[in-house]
Amino acid sequence: KAKSRGLSQYCFYQPEMAEKTAKKTRMEQMLRQALEKNELLLHYQPQICAQTQALVGAEVLVRWQPEGQPMVSPAQFIPLAEETGLIIPVGEWIFRRACEQYVEWRAQGMHDILLSVNVSPHQIQEADFVERFVAIIEETGIDASRVVLEITESLAIQEGEDAIPKLKTLKQRGLQISMDDFGTGYSSLGVLKLYQVDSLKIAREFIRDLSDDHEQRTIVNAILAMAASMKLKVIAEGVETKEQYDHLRLQGCDWIQGFYFSKPLPAEEFARFAGGGRLTVIA
Ligand code: C2E
Ligand code: MG
Ligand code: MG
Ligand code: MG
C-alpha cells in the first residue's frame, strides 16, 4: 500500500514505532500458541459478604505464563486478543475451564458460591455466542443460576442493541449479568435497565480514594443509594483497607472484592480459602 502511494510520504515512521509493532506481532504469535501450549491459567478472587464476611463468590481472572518469559498481565493481552479475534477461542476456553473447576469443587463439597466470568463485547458480538455458552453450561453440568457474566459499559457503545436479546436469552437460562467497572464509562441508569443487570461492580477508581476524598465518597454513596432503589446488588472492587471496607459496609454495600480480603488465588489456594471455616450465604 505504501509503495503504490509513494514511499516518501511514509518516512515519518520512527524506529520506536517499528520496535513496538514488532513486539506486538511477536506477542500475537505467542498468544496464538498459548492455548495449545497450555500457558493460560485461571485465578479466582474471593468475593465476600460485607455484613457477614462469608464467601459468596469468585471472580475468574485469566493469567498467561509464556514459557521462559515473565507473566503477562490480562490488561495487556486481553486487548490484544480482542484486536486479533483470539478472544473467541481464549474466552471460550476460560469459560469452559472455569465451569469445569466449579463443578469439581462442588463435587468436593464446596458451597454453591457464585462464579463470575468476564466476557468481552467481542465475544457477545459473535453470532453463536449464546449457543456456545449454553453448550458449555450443559456439557459441564454447572448450575446456570450460579454463573454471573461480567459485562462492560463499552458493550452498549460497540454493540448497541444486538446484545440485549442475547443476554436476555442467557438470563432466561438462569445466568446473572453484572456490570463491571461501573462509573468509568458511559454508564447510565438506562444502560443498567436495558441490559437487565442483576448487580454492578463499583470501579476500583472510586474505591481507591474513598477514605480521604470527599467527592469520591459522595459518588460511591450515590451509586449505593441508586442501586438499592433499583434492587441491584452492589460489589465494590479493589477494596484494600479496613477504612474502605468499613465505609462500604456502613453504606450498605452488599459484597466486597479486593486485596483486603484476598488477592486472586490459584485454584488450590482458593479451595483452601473457601474451606477455611467460612460460612457461605446464598446470594
Ligand atoms: P476486572 O474484571 O475489573 O478485574 C479486576 C482487576 O482488579 C483484576 O486485575 C484484579 O486482580 C484486580 N484487583 C482485585 N482486587 C484488587 C485490589 O484490592 N487492589 C488492586 N490494585 N487491584 C485489585 P487483573 O486480574 O490484572 O485483570 C485486569 C482486567 O483484565 C480485568 O479487570 C478484566 O477487564 C480483564 N480480564 C481478566 N481476566 C479476564 C477474562 O477471563 N476475560 C476477559 N474478557 N477479560 C479479563
Ligand atoms: Mg471483572
Ligand atoms: Mg472490574
Ligand atoms: Mg476492568
Short mmCIF file of C-alpha atoms and ligand atoms in Angstrom, two decimals:
data_model
loop_
_atom_site.label_atom_id
_atom_site.label_comp_id
_atom_site.label_asym_id
_atom_site.label_seq_id
_atom_site.Cartn_x
_atom_site.Cartn_y
_atom_site.Cartn_z
CA LYS A 1 0.00 0.00 0.00
CA ALA A 2 2.81 2.34 0.96
CA LYS A 3 4.53 1.58 -2.31
CA SER A 4 1.60 2.42 -4.54
CA ARG A 5 1.19 5.78 -2.87
CA GLY A 6 4.89 6.53 -2.92
CA LEU A 7 7.13 5.65 -0.04
CA SER A 8 8.27 9.21 0.54
CA GLN A 9 5.02 10.06 2.26
CA TYR A 10 5.67 7.44 4.91
CA CYS A 11 9.11 8.46 6.06
CA PHE A 12 7.83 9.76 9.40
CA TYR A 13 7.87 6.14 10.54
CA GLN A 14 10.05 6.09 13.64
CA PRO A 15 12.31 3.25 14.81
CA GLU A 16 10.49 3.10 18.18
CA MET A 17 7.24 2.56 16.34
CA ALA A 18 8.75 -0.26 14.32
CA GLU A 19 10.02 -1.81 17.51
CA LYS A 20 6.62 -1.54 19.12
CA THR A 21 4.92 -3.14 16.13
CA ALA A 22 7.45 -5.97 16.05
CA LYS A 23 6.92 -6.60 19.74
CA LYS A 24 3.17 -6.71 19.23
CA THR A 25 3.50 -9.13 16.32
CA ARG A 26 5.75 -11.36 18.43
CA MET A 27 3.26 -11.30 21.27
CA GLU A 28 0.41 -12.10 18.89
CA GLN A 29 2.28 -15.14 17.57
CA MET A 30 2.95 -16.31 21.11
CA LEU A 31 -0.65 -15.78 22.15
CA ARG A 32 -1.83 -17.85 19.19
CA GLN A 33 0.07 -20.80 20.63
CA ALA A 34 -0.73 -20.12 24.26
CA LEU A 35 -3.81 -22.33 24.29
CA GLU A 36 -2.14 -25.38 22.72
CA LYS A 37 0.92 -24.93 24.90
CA ASN A 38 -1.26 -24.82 27.97
CA GLU A 39 0.13 -21.48 29.07
CA LEU A 40 -3.15 -19.93 30.19
CA LEU A 41 -4.41 -20.49 33.70
CA LEU A 42 -7.16 -19.17 35.88
CA HIS A 43 -7.03 -17.41 39.21
CA TYR A 44 -10.04 -16.91 41.44
CA GLN A 45 -10.59 -13.85 43.62
CA PRO A 46 -12.89 -14.27 46.63
CA GLN A 47 -15.99 -12.10 46.89
CA ILE A 48 -17.11 -11.53 50.45
CA CYS A 49 -20.44 -10.56 52.00
CA ALA A 50 -19.86 -7.13 53.54
CA GLN A 51 -22.12 -7.81 56.52
CA THR A 52 -21.20 -11.38 57.47
CA GLN A 53 -17.79 -11.77 55.80
CA ALA A 54 -18.99 -15.05 54.33
CA LEU A 55 -17.57 -16.14 50.99
CA VAL A 56 -20.24 -15.53 48.37
CA GLY A 57 -18.43 -15.78 45.07
CA ALA A 58 -15.30 -15.90 42.98
CA GLU A 59 -14.24 -13.79 40.04
CA VAL A 60 -12.35 -15.72 37.39
CA LEU A 61 -9.24 -13.85 36.25
CA VAL A 62 -7.12 -15.26 33.45
CA ARG A 63 -3.32 -15.43 33.65
CA TRP A 64 -0.78 -16.01 30.90
CA GLN A 65 2.57 -17.55 31.69
CA PRO A 66 4.51 -17.86 28.42
CA GLU A 67 7.30 -20.40 28.59
CA GLY A 68 10.54 -18.85 29.77
CA GLN A 69 9.01 -15.37 29.92
CA PRO A 70 7.61 -13.20 32.66
CA MET A 71 3.87 -13.42 33.36
CA VAL A 72 1.83 -11.21 31.01
CA SER A 73 -1.00 -9.20 32.59
CA PRO A 74 -4.52 -9.63 31.19
CA ALA A 75 -4.67 -5.84 30.96
CA GLN A 76 -2.04 -6.31 28.24
CA PHE A 77 -3.09 -9.46 26.42
CA ILE A 78 -6.89 -9.27 26.58
CA PRO A 79 -6.91 -6.10 24.40
CA LEU A 80 -4.51 -7.85 22.01
CA ALA A 81 -6.73 -10.94 21.98
CA GLU A 82 -9.71 -8.70 21.20
CA GLU A 83 -7.89 -6.96 18.37
CA THR A 84 -6.83 -10.23 16.76
CA GLY A 85 -10.02 -12.19 17.30
CA LEU A 86 -8.19 -14.63 19.56
CA ILE A 87 -10.56 -13.61 22.36
CA ILE A 88 -13.11 -16.00 20.85
CA PRO A 89 -11.20 -19.28 21.43
CA VAL A 90 -9.48 -17.86 24.52
CA GLY A 91 -12.76 -16.67 26.06
CA GLU A 92 -14.39 -19.99 25.35
CA TRP A 93 -11.51 -21.86 26.97
CA ILE A 94 -11.77 -19.60 30.04
CA PHE A 95 -15.50 -20.18 30.43
CA ARG A 96 -15.24 -23.94 29.97
CA ARG A 97 -12.27 -24.32 32.31
CA ALA A 98 -13.95 -22.18 34.98
CA CYS A 99 -17.19 -24.19 34.79
CA GLU A 100 -15.27 -27.48 34.98
CA GLN A 101 -13.35 -26.23 38.00
CA TYR A 102 -16.54 -25.11 39.69
CA VAL A 103 -18.24 -28.47 39.15
CA GLU A 104 -15.15 -30.21 40.51
CA TRP A 105 -15.22 -28.00 43.62
CA ARG A 106 -18.90 -28.70 44.19
CA ALA A 107 -18.24 -32.44 43.96
CA GLN A 108 -15.59 -31.94 46.63
CA GLY A 109 -18.14 -30.27 48.85
CA MET A 110 -17.59 -26.58 48.28
CA HIS A 111 -20.65 -24.41 48.85
CA ASP A 112 -22.60 -23.12 45.87
CA ILE A 113 -20.98 -19.73 45.63
CA LEU A 114 -21.35 -17.56 42.54
CA LEU A 115 -18.86 -17.86 39.68
CA SER A 116 -18.24 -14.56 37.88
CA VAL A 117 -16.66 -14.64 34.44
CA ASN A 118 -15.60 -11.61 32.41
CA VAL A 119 -16.95 -11.57 28.87
CA SER A 120 -15.65 -9.22 26.22
CA PRO A 121 -18.05 -7.36 23.90
CA HIS A 122 -16.30 -9.16 21.04
CA GLN A 123 -17.49 -12.49 22.38
CA ILE A 124 -21.07 -11.29 22.73
CA GLN A 125 -20.90 -9.95 19.16
CA GLU A 126 -20.36 -13.45 17.74
CA ALA A 127 -23.49 -14.80 16.08
CA ASP A 128 -23.35 -18.07 18.02
CA PHE A 129 -22.33 -16.60 21.39
CA VAL A 130 -25.46 -17.79 23.19
CA GLU A 131 -25.32 -21.31 21.71
CA ARG A 132 -21.66 -21.72 22.61
CA PHE A 133 -22.13 -20.60 26.21
CA VAL A 134 -25.27 -22.69 26.69
CA ALA A 135 -23.42 -25.72 25.27
CA ILE A 136 -20.60 -25.25 27.78
CA ILE A 137 -23.10 -24.99 30.61
CA GLU A 138 -24.80 -28.20 29.50
CA GLU A 139 -21.58 -30.08 28.84
CA THR A 140 -20.03 -29.20 32.17
CA GLY A 141 -23.25 -29.61 34.12
CA ILE A 142 -22.79 -26.40 36.10
CA ASP A 143 -25.86 -24.93 37.80
CA ALA A 144 -26.57 -21.96 35.48
CA SER A 145 -28.03 -19.91 38.33
CA ARG A 146 -24.55 -19.77 39.91
CA VAL A 147 -22.97 -18.22 36.81
CA VAL A 148 -22.52 -14.46 36.54
CA LEU A 149 -21.36 -12.83 33.31
CA GLU A 150 -19.45 -9.60 33.88
CA ILE A 151 -20.06 -7.22 31.01
CA THR A 152 -18.63 -3.74 30.49
CA GLU A 153 -20.27 -0.47 29.64
CA SER A 154 -18.38 -0.37 26.34
CA LEU A 155 -20.74 -3.12 25.19
CA ALA A 156 -23.51 -0.55 24.94
CA ILE A 157 -21.40 1.58 22.60
CA GLN A 158 -19.82 -1.15 20.50
CA GLU A 159 -22.72 -3.43 20.06
CA GLY A 160 -25.77 -1.34 20.61
CA GLU A 161 -28.99 -3.22 20.92
CA ASP A 162 -27.92 -6.53 19.39
CA ALA A 163 -26.57 -7.70 22.71
CA ILE A 164 -29.83 -7.24 24.58
CA PRO A 165 -31.79 -10.25 23.25
CA LYS A 166 -28.70 -12.44 23.67
CA LEU A 167 -28.27 -11.50 27.29
CA LYS A 168 -31.98 -11.90 27.79
CA THR A 169 -31.85 -15.47 26.49
CA LEU A 170 -29.00 -16.28 28.85
CA LYS A 171 -30.90 -14.73 31.74
CA GLN A 172 -33.86 -16.94 30.89
CA ARG A 173 -31.47 -19.88 31.19
CA GLY A 174 -30.77 -18.68 34.73
CA LEU A 175 -27.49 -16.79 34.34
CA GLN A 176 -26.95 -13.45 36.04
CA ILE A 177 -25.47 -10.32 34.49
CA SER A 178 -23.17 -7.91 36.29
CA MET A 179 -21.96 -4.51 35.08
CA ASP A 180 -18.19 -4.36 35.62
CA ASP A 181 -16.17 -1.20 36.34
CA PHE A 182 -19.34 0.77 36.89
CA GLY A 183 -18.90 4.52 36.71
CA THR A 184 -15.85 4.63 34.46
CA GLY A 185 -17.53 4.52 31.08
CA TYR A 186 -20.78 5.69 29.65
CA SER A 187 -22.82 4.24 32.42
CA SER A 188 -26.32 5.41 32.89
CA LEU A 189 -29.31 4.09 34.70
CA GLY A 190 -30.76 3.42 31.26
CA VAL A 191 -27.94 1.04 30.40
CA LEU A 192 -28.45 -0.93 33.63
CA LYS A 193 -32.15 -1.30 32.86
CA LEU A 194 -31.60 -2.06 29.21
CA TYR A 195 -29.23 -4.93 29.96
CA GLN A 196 -31.34 -6.11 32.89
CA VAL A 197 -28.29 -6.42 35.09
CA ASP A 198 -28.57 -8.15 38.44
CA SER A 199 -25.60 -6.43 40.02
CA LEU A 200 -23.00 -3.78 39.42
CA LYS A 201 -19.37 -3.53 40.39
CA ILE A 202 -18.16 -0.13 41.54
CA ALA A 203 -14.88 0.55 39.74
CA ARG A 204 -11.66 0.45 41.72
CA GLU A 205 -11.01 4.08 40.79
CA PHE A 206 -13.82 5.19 43.08
CA ILE A 207 -12.83 2.95 45.94
CA ARG A 208 -9.18 3.99 45.95
CA ASP A 209 -9.61 7.44 47.44
CA LEU A 210 -12.69 6.62 49.45
CA SER A 211 -11.22 7.32 52.87
CA ASP A 212 -9.82 10.80 52.24
CA ASP A 213 -11.60 12.18 49.20
CA HIS A 214 -14.96 13.70 49.93
CA GLU A 215 -16.02 13.76 46.27
CA GLN A 216 -15.29 10.06 45.74
CA ARG A 217 -17.27 9.28 48.87
CA THR A 218 -20.23 11.23 47.53
CA ILE A 219 -20.10 9.33 44.24
CA VAL A 220 -19.88 5.93 45.93
CA ASN A 221 -22.73 6.75 48.32
CA ALA A 222 -24.87 7.91 45.39
CA ILE A 223 -24.20 4.70 43.44
CA LEU A 224 -25.13 2.62 46.51
CA ALA A 225 -28.37 4.54 47.07
CA MET A 226 -29.30 4.33 43.39
CA ALA A 227 -28.56 0.60 43.24
CA ALA A 228 -30.61 -0.07 46.36
CA SER A 229 -33.62 1.71 44.89
CA MET A 230 -33.23 -0.32 41.68
CA LYS A 231 -32.88 -3.52 43.74
CA LEU A 232 -29.45 -4.22 42.31
CA LYS A 233 -26.69 -5.92 44.27
CA VAL A 234 -23.50 -3.92 44.54
CA ILE A 235 -20.00 -5.24 44.71
CA ALA A 236 -17.07 -2.97 45.43
CA GLU A 237 -13.82 -3.93 43.74
CA GLY A 238 -10.30 -3.00 44.72
CA VAL A 239 -11.02 -2.79 48.43
CA GLU A 240 -7.60 -2.71 50.08
CA THR A 241 -8.06 -1.20 53.54
CA LYS A 242 -10.21 -1.57 56.63
CA GLU A 243 -11.30 2.07 56.27
CA GLN A 244 -12.65 1.40 52.77
CA TYR A 245 -14.35 -1.79 53.93
CA ASP A 246 -15.94 -0.12 56.95
CA HIS A 247 -17.28 2.75 54.89
CA LEU A 248 -18.78 0.43 52.29
CA ARG A 249 -20.32 -1.87 54.87
CA LEU A 250 -21.92 1.01 56.74
CA GLN A 251 -23.30 2.44 53.49
CA GLY A 252 -24.97 -0.88 52.69
CA CYS A 253 -22.66 -2.25 50.00
CA ASP A 254 -23.51 -5.95 49.54
CA TRP A 255 -20.25 -7.60 48.54
CA ILE A 256 -16.57 -6.81 48.74
CA GLN A 257 -13.74 -7.88 46.45
CA GLY A 258 -10.18 -6.77 46.98
CA PHE A 259 -6.77 -7.34 48.48
CA TYR A 260 -8.13 -6.50 51.96
CA PHE A 261 -9.73 -9.96 51.98
CA SER A 262 -7.69 -11.73 49.32
CA LYS A 263 -5.84 -11.27 46.07
CA PRO A 264 -6.80 -13.54 43.14
CA LEU A 265 -5.69 -17.09 44.02
CA PRO A 266 -4.65 -20.19 42.08
CA ALA A 267 -7.36 -22.86 42.19
CA GLU A 268 -5.89 -24.95 45.02
CA GLU A 269 -5.36 -21.90 47.20
CA PHE A 270 -8.88 -20.71 46.51
CA ALA A 271 -10.26 -24.08 47.59
CA ARG A 272 -8.27 -23.78 50.81
CA PHE A 273 -9.60 -20.26 51.36
CA ALA A 274 -13.16 -21.46 50.78
CA GLY A 275 -12.68 -24.35 53.16
CA GLY A 276 -11.30 -22.14 55.87
CA GLY A 277 -14.42 -22.31 58.01
CA ARG A 278 -16.22 -19.51 56.24
CA LEU A 279 -19.98 -19.78 56.33
CA THR A 280 -21.50 -19.36 52.90
CA VAL A 281 -24.65 -17.41 52.29
CA ILE A 282 -26.58 -17.99 49.13
CA ALA A 283 -26.68 -14.89 47.00
P1 C2E B 1 -11.61 -6.54 36.12
O1 C2E B 1 -12.58 -7.51 35.56
O2 C2E B 1 -12.16 -5.24 36.58
O3 C2E B 1 -10.85 -7.32 37.28
C1 C2E B 1 -10.42 -6.75 38.47
C2 C2E B 1 -8.96 -6.47 38.45
O4 C2E B 1 -8.61 -5.81 39.68
C3 C2E B 1 -8.09 -7.73 38.43
O5 C2E B 1 -6.91 -7.41 37.68
C4 C2E B 1 -7.74 -7.93 39.90
O6 C2E B 1 -6.56 -8.67 40.10
C5 C2E B 1 -7.57 -6.51 40.34
N1 C2E B 1 -7.78 -6.32 41.78
C6 C2E B 1 -8.62 -7.00 42.58
N2 C2E B 1 -8.59 -6.54 43.84
C7 C2E B 1 -7.70 -5.52 43.86
C8 C2E B 1 -7.24 -4.62 44.87
O7 C2E B 1 -7.64 -4.67 46.05
N3 C2E B 1 -6.34 -3.69 44.50
C9 C2E B 1 -5.87 -3.58 43.21
N4 C2E B 1 -4.97 -2.63 42.96
N5 C2E B 1 -6.29 -4.41 42.23
C10 C2E B 1 -7.20 -5.37 42.54
P2 C2E B 1 -6.35 -8.39 36.58
O8 C2E B 1 -6.50 -9.80 37.02
O9 C2E B 1 -4.99 -7.89 36.22
O10 C2E B 1 -7.33 -8.17 35.37
C11 C2E B 1 -7.39 -6.94 34.72
C12 C2E B 1 -8.53 -6.88 33.75
O11 C2E B 1 -8.32 -7.80 32.68
C13 C2E B 1 -9.88 -7.28 34.35
O12 C2E B 1 -10.45 -6.21 35.04
C14 C2E B 1 -10.66 -7.63 33.10
O13 C2E B 1 -11.14 -6.48 32.47
C15 C2E B 1 -9.58 -8.27 32.24
N6 C2E B 1 -9.68 -9.71 32.39
C16 C2E B 1 -9.11 -10.53 33.33
N7 C2E B 1 -9.48 -11.80 33.15
C17 C2E B 1 -10.30 -11.82 32.07
C18 C2E B 1 -11.01 -12.84 31.36
O14 C2E B 1 -11.01 -14.02 31.75
N8 C2E B 1 -11.75 -12.46 30.28
C19 C2E B 1 -11.81 -11.16 29.86
N9 C2E B 1 -12.56 -10.84 28.77
N10 C2E B 1 -11.17 -10.17 30.50
C20 C2E B 1 -10.42 -10.49 31.59
MG MG B 2 -14.39 -8.19 36.14
MG MG B 3 -13.81 -4.60 37.40
MG MG B 4 -11.61 -3.85 34.17
#
